[in-house]
Amino acid sequence: MLTEKEITEVANKFIREIEEEAKMELLILQKHIIKKPYGIIYFYTSKKYYETKDDKYAVAGNAPFLVEKETGNIVEFGTGASEEYYILEYEAGRWPIK
C-alpha cells in the first residue's frame, strides 16, 4: 500500500510524461483533488490555461485520473461524462472497461 506522498509522486511522474508528449507545461489542480479510501483522483490542465483562462491554451482530452493506493496503478477516466459517473463506475467495478 502506498502512502499519500508516494501516490503524489506517481501522479507527478504521470503528468511529466504527458508534458513531454504534449510539449507543454501542465499542473495538477490542487483544489480539485479527490481523496478516496482506494486512492487519489487528480485533475490537470496546462499552466498557461490556468494562468490566463484563454481557451487557446486549453488541453483537449485531459481526463482525470486515479492513482490506486494498493498498487500505484493509474486509471484514466474519460471526458465524456462527469467525474461522478467515472467514480461510481470505478467503485462498481465497471471502469476501466475491460
mmCIF file of C-alpha atoms in Angstrom:
data_model
loop_
_atom_site.group_PDB
_atom_site.id
_atom_site.type_symbol
_atom_site.label_atom_id
_atom_site.label_comp_id
_atom_site.label_asym_id
_atom_site.label_seq_id
_atom_site.Cartn_x
_atom_site.Cartn_y
_atom_site.Cartn_z
ATOM 1 C CA MET A 1 0.000 0.000 0.000
ATOM 2 C CA LEU A 2 1.318 3.411 -0.996
ATOM 3 C CA THR A 3 1.480 6.451 1.224
ATOM 4 C CA GLU A 4 -0.107 9.716 0.126
ATOM 5 C CA LYS A 5 3.365 11.045 -0.661
ATOM 6 C CA GLU A 6 4.124 8.035 -2.887
ATOM 7 C CA ILE A 7 0.775 8.393 -4.650
ATOM 8 C CA THR A 8 1.556 12.061 -5.315
ATOM 9 C CA GLU A 9 4.950 11.089 -6.748
ATOM 10 C CA VAL A 10 3.246 8.633 -9.131
ATOM 11 C CA ALA A 11 0.793 11.352 -10.211
ATOM 12 C CA ASN A 12 3.570 13.883 -10.787
ATOM 13 C CA LYS A 13 5.571 11.385 -12.844
ATOM 14 C CA PHE A 14 2.471 10.646 -14.952
ATOM 15 C CA ILE A 15 1.918 14.383 -15.569
ATOM 16 C CA ARG A 16 5.586 14.835 -16.563
ATOM 17 C CA GLU A 17 5.192 12.046 -19.142
ATOM 18 C CA ILE A 18 2.139 13.769 -20.599
ATOM 19 C CA GLU A 19 4.030 17.090 -20.631
ATOM 20 C CA GLU A 20 6.821 15.568 -22.705
ATOM 21 C CA GLU A 21 4.328 14.159 -25.178
ATOM 22 C CA ALA A 22 2.222 17.333 -25.375
ATOM 23 C CA LYS A 23 5.215 19.675 -25.253
ATOM 24 C CA MET A 24 3.519 21.997 -22.787
ATOM 25 C CA GLU A 25 3.778 22.636 -19.063
ATOM 26 C CA LEU A 26 0.941 21.084 -17.075
ATOM 27 C CA LEU A 27 -0.158 21.351 -13.492
ATOM 28 C CA ILE A 28 -2.317 19.347 -11.144
ATOM 29 C CA LEU A 29 -5.311 21.317 -9.884
ATOM 30 C CA GLN A 30 -4.778 21.052 -6.136
ATOM 31 C CA LYS A 31 -8.259 22.337 -5.266
ATOM 32 C CA HIS A 32 -9.886 19.542 -7.264
ATOM 33 C CA ILE A 33 -8.041 16.536 -5.831
ATOM 34 C CA ILE A 34 -10.434 13.873 -4.550
ATOM 35 C CA LYS A 35 -9.191 11.500 -1.867
ATOM 36 C CA LYS A 36 -10.884 8.125 -1.661
ATOM 37 C CA PRO A 37 -10.113 5.086 0.506
ATOM 38 C CA TYR A 38 -8.782 3.299 -2.587
ATOM 39 C CA GLY A 39 -6.632 6.134 -3.972
ATOM 40 C CA ILE A 40 -6.480 9.730 -5.087
ATOM 41 C CA ILE A 41 -8.123 11.290 -8.152
ATOM 42 C CA TYR A 42 -6.292 14.115 -9.900
ATOM 43 C CA PHE A 43 -7.343 16.751 -12.411
ATOM 44 C CA TYR A 44 -4.892 18.738 -14.508
ATOM 45 C CA THR A 45 -4.648 21.434 -17.147
ATOM 46 C CA SER A 46 -1.984 23.454 -18.917
ATOM 47 C CA LYS A 47 -0.226 26.005 -16.760
ATOM 48 C CA LYS A 48 -0.835 28.659 -19.403
ATOM 49 C CA TYR A 49 -4.600 27.990 -19.411
ATOM 50 C CA TYR A 50 -4.694 28.067 -15.600
ATOM 51 C CA GLU A 51 -2.944 31.433 -15.549
ATOM 52 C CA THR A 52 -4.815 33.097 -18.424
ATOM 53 C CA LYS A 53 -8.144 31.222 -18.780
ATOM 54 C CA ASP A 54 -7.591 31.712 -22.523
ATOM 55 C CA ASP A 55 -9.166 28.784 -24.411
ATOM 56 C CA LYS A 56 -6.310 28.682 -26.896
ATOM 57 C CA TYR A 57 -4.216 27.150 -24.076
ATOM 58 C CA ALA A 58 -6.831 24.587 -23.034
ATOM 59 C CA VAL A 59 -5.807 20.938 -23.108
ATOM 60 C CA ALA A 60 -8.011 18.544 -25.054
ATOM 61 C CA GLY A 61 -8.519 15.123 -23.537
ATOM 62 C CA ASN A 62 -7.171 15.964 -20.112
ATOM 63 C CA ALA A 63 -9.234 13.342 -18.327
ATOM 64 C CA PRO A 64 -8.984 12.997 -14.569
ATOM 65 C CA PHE A 65 -7.014 10.007 -13.356
ATOM 66 C CA LEU A 66 -6.856 7.854 -10.264
ATOM 67 C CA VAL A 67 -3.702 6.563 -8.618
ATOM 68 C CA GLU A 68 -4.681 3.381 -6.802
ATOM 69 C CA LYS A 69 -3.445 3.182 -3.220
ATOM 70 C CA GLU A 70 -2.880 -0.588 -3.231
ATOM 71 C CA THR A 71 -0.932 -0.893 -6.489
ATOM 72 C CA GLY A 72 0.113 2.564 -7.663
ATOM 73 C CA ASN A 73 -1.639 1.819 -10.946
ATOM 74 C CA ILE A 74 -3.046 4.748 -12.874
ATOM 75 C CA VAL A 75 -6.651 4.521 -14.022
ATOM 76 C CA GLU A 76 -7.586 7.172 -16.552
ATOM 77 C CA PHE A 77 -11.177 8.313 -16.535
ATOM 78 C CA GLY A 78 -12.928 9.801 -19.536
ATOM 79 C CA THR A 79 -14.104 13.244 -20.530
ATOM 80 C CA GLY A 80 -17.483 12.313 -21.991
ATOM 81 C CA ALA A 81 -19.298 12.235 -18.640
ATOM 82 C CA SER A 82 -18.953 13.804 -15.208
ATOM 83 C CA GLU A 83 -16.245 12.749 -12.807
ATOM 84 C CA GLU A 84 -19.001 11.408 -10.536
ATOM 85 C CA TYR A 85 -20.011 8.973 -13.289
ATOM 86 C CA TYR A 86 -16.474 7.601 -13.640
ATOM 87 C CA ILE A 87 -16.003 7.373 -9.881
ATOM 88 C CA LEU A 88 -19.246 5.428 -9.488
ATOM 89 C CA GLU A 89 -18.347 3.155 -12.396
ATOM 90 C CA TYR A 90 -14.910 2.502 -10.898
ATOM 91 C CA GLU A 91 -16.387 1.791 -7.476
ATOM 92 C CA ALA A 92 -18.884 -0.621 -9.058
ATOM 93 C CA GLY A 93 -16.054 -2.451 -10.834
ATOM 94 C CA ARG A 94 -17.150 -1.331 -14.307
ATOM 95 C CA TRP A 95 -14.296 1.079 -15.031
ATOM 96 C CA PRO A 96 -11.962 0.791 -16.740
ATOM 97 C CA ILE A 97 -13.869 -1.179 -19.330
ATOM 98 C CA LYS A 98 -12.034 -4.422 -19.863
#
